[in-house]
Tab-separated table of C-alpha atoms in Angstrom:
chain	number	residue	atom	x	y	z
A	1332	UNK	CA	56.684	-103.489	19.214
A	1333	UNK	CA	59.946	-103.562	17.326
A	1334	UNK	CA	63.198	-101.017	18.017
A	1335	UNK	CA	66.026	-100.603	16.049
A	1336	UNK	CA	69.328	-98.953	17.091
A	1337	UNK	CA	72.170	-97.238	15.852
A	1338	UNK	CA	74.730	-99.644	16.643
A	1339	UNK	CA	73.136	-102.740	15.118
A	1340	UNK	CA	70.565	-104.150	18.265
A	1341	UNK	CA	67.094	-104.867	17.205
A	1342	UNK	CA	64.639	-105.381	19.270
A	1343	UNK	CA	60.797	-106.972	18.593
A	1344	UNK	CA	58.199	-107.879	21.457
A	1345	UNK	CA	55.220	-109.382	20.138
A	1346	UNK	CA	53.856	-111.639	22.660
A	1347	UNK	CA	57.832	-113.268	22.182
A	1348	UNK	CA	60.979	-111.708	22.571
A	1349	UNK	CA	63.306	-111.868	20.105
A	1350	UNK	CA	67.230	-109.487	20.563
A	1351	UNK	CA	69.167	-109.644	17.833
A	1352	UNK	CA	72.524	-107.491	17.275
A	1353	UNK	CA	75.083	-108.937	14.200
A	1354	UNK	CA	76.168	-111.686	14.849
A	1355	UNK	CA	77.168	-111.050	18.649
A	1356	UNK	CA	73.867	-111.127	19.612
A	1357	UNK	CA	70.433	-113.924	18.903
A	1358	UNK	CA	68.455	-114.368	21.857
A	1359	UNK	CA	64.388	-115.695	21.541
A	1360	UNK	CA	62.280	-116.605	24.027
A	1361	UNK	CA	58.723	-117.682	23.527
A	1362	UNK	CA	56.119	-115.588	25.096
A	1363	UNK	CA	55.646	-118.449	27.539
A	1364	UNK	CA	58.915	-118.977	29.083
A	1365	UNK	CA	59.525	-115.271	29.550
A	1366	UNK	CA	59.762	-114.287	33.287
A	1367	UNK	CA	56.942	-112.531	34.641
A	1368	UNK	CA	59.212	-109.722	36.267
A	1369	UNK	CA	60.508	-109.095	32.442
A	1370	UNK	CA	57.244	-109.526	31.262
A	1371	UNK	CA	55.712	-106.570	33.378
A	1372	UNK	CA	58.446	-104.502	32.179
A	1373	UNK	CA	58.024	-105.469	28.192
A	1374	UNK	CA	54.240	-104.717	28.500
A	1375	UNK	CA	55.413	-101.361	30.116
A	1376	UNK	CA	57.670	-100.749	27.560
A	1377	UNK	CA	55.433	-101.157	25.133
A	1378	UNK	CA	52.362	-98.934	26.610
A	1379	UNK	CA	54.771	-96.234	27.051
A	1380	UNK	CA	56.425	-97.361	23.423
A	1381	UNK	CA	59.579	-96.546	24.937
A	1382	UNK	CA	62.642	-98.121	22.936
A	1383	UNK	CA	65.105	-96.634	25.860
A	1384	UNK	CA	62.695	-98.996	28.271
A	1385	UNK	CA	63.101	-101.810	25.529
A	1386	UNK	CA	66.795	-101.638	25.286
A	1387	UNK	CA	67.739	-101.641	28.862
A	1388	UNK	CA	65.178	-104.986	29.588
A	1389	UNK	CA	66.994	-106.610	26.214
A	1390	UNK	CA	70.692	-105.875	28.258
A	1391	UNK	CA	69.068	-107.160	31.411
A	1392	UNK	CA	67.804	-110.575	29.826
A	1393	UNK	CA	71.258	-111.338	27.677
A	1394	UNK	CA	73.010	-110.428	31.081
A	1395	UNK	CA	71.237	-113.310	32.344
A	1396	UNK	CA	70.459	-116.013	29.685
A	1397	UNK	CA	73.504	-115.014	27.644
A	1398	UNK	CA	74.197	-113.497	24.045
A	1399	UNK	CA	72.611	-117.324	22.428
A	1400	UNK	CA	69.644	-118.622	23.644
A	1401	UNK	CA	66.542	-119.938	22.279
A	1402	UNK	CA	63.890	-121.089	24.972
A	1403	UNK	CA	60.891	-121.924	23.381
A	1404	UNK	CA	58.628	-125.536	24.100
């Protein structure tokens, strides 16, 4: 599932996650290394396809792994 929101965030769950916003923002994690509390609530998100859902877990995971990260094997 992929959102896209007025002020520039983009947001696309497919099995990875993968926040992007500008240049403020590049965060991917492979479907793997994503915690399974965040996880549950992707696959929520997604059911419901609720971008609100989606754009509240994307400021939950850059408030904890930061605006850069790529985790990934």
């Amino acid at each position: 599932m992929r959102c896209e929101y007025n002020d520039g965030l983009k947001v696309d769950y497919s099995g990875s996650l993968h926040i992007r916003k500008g240049n403020d923002v590049n965060v991917f994690i492979t479907g793997d290394y994503i915690p399974a509390n965040i996880r549950r609530d992707l696959d929520s998100a997604a059911s419901k396809n609720s971008c609100e859902d989606f754009r509240k877990i994307a400021q939950t995971v850059t408030d904890t792994v930061g605006s850069r990260a790529c985790i990934h094997e």
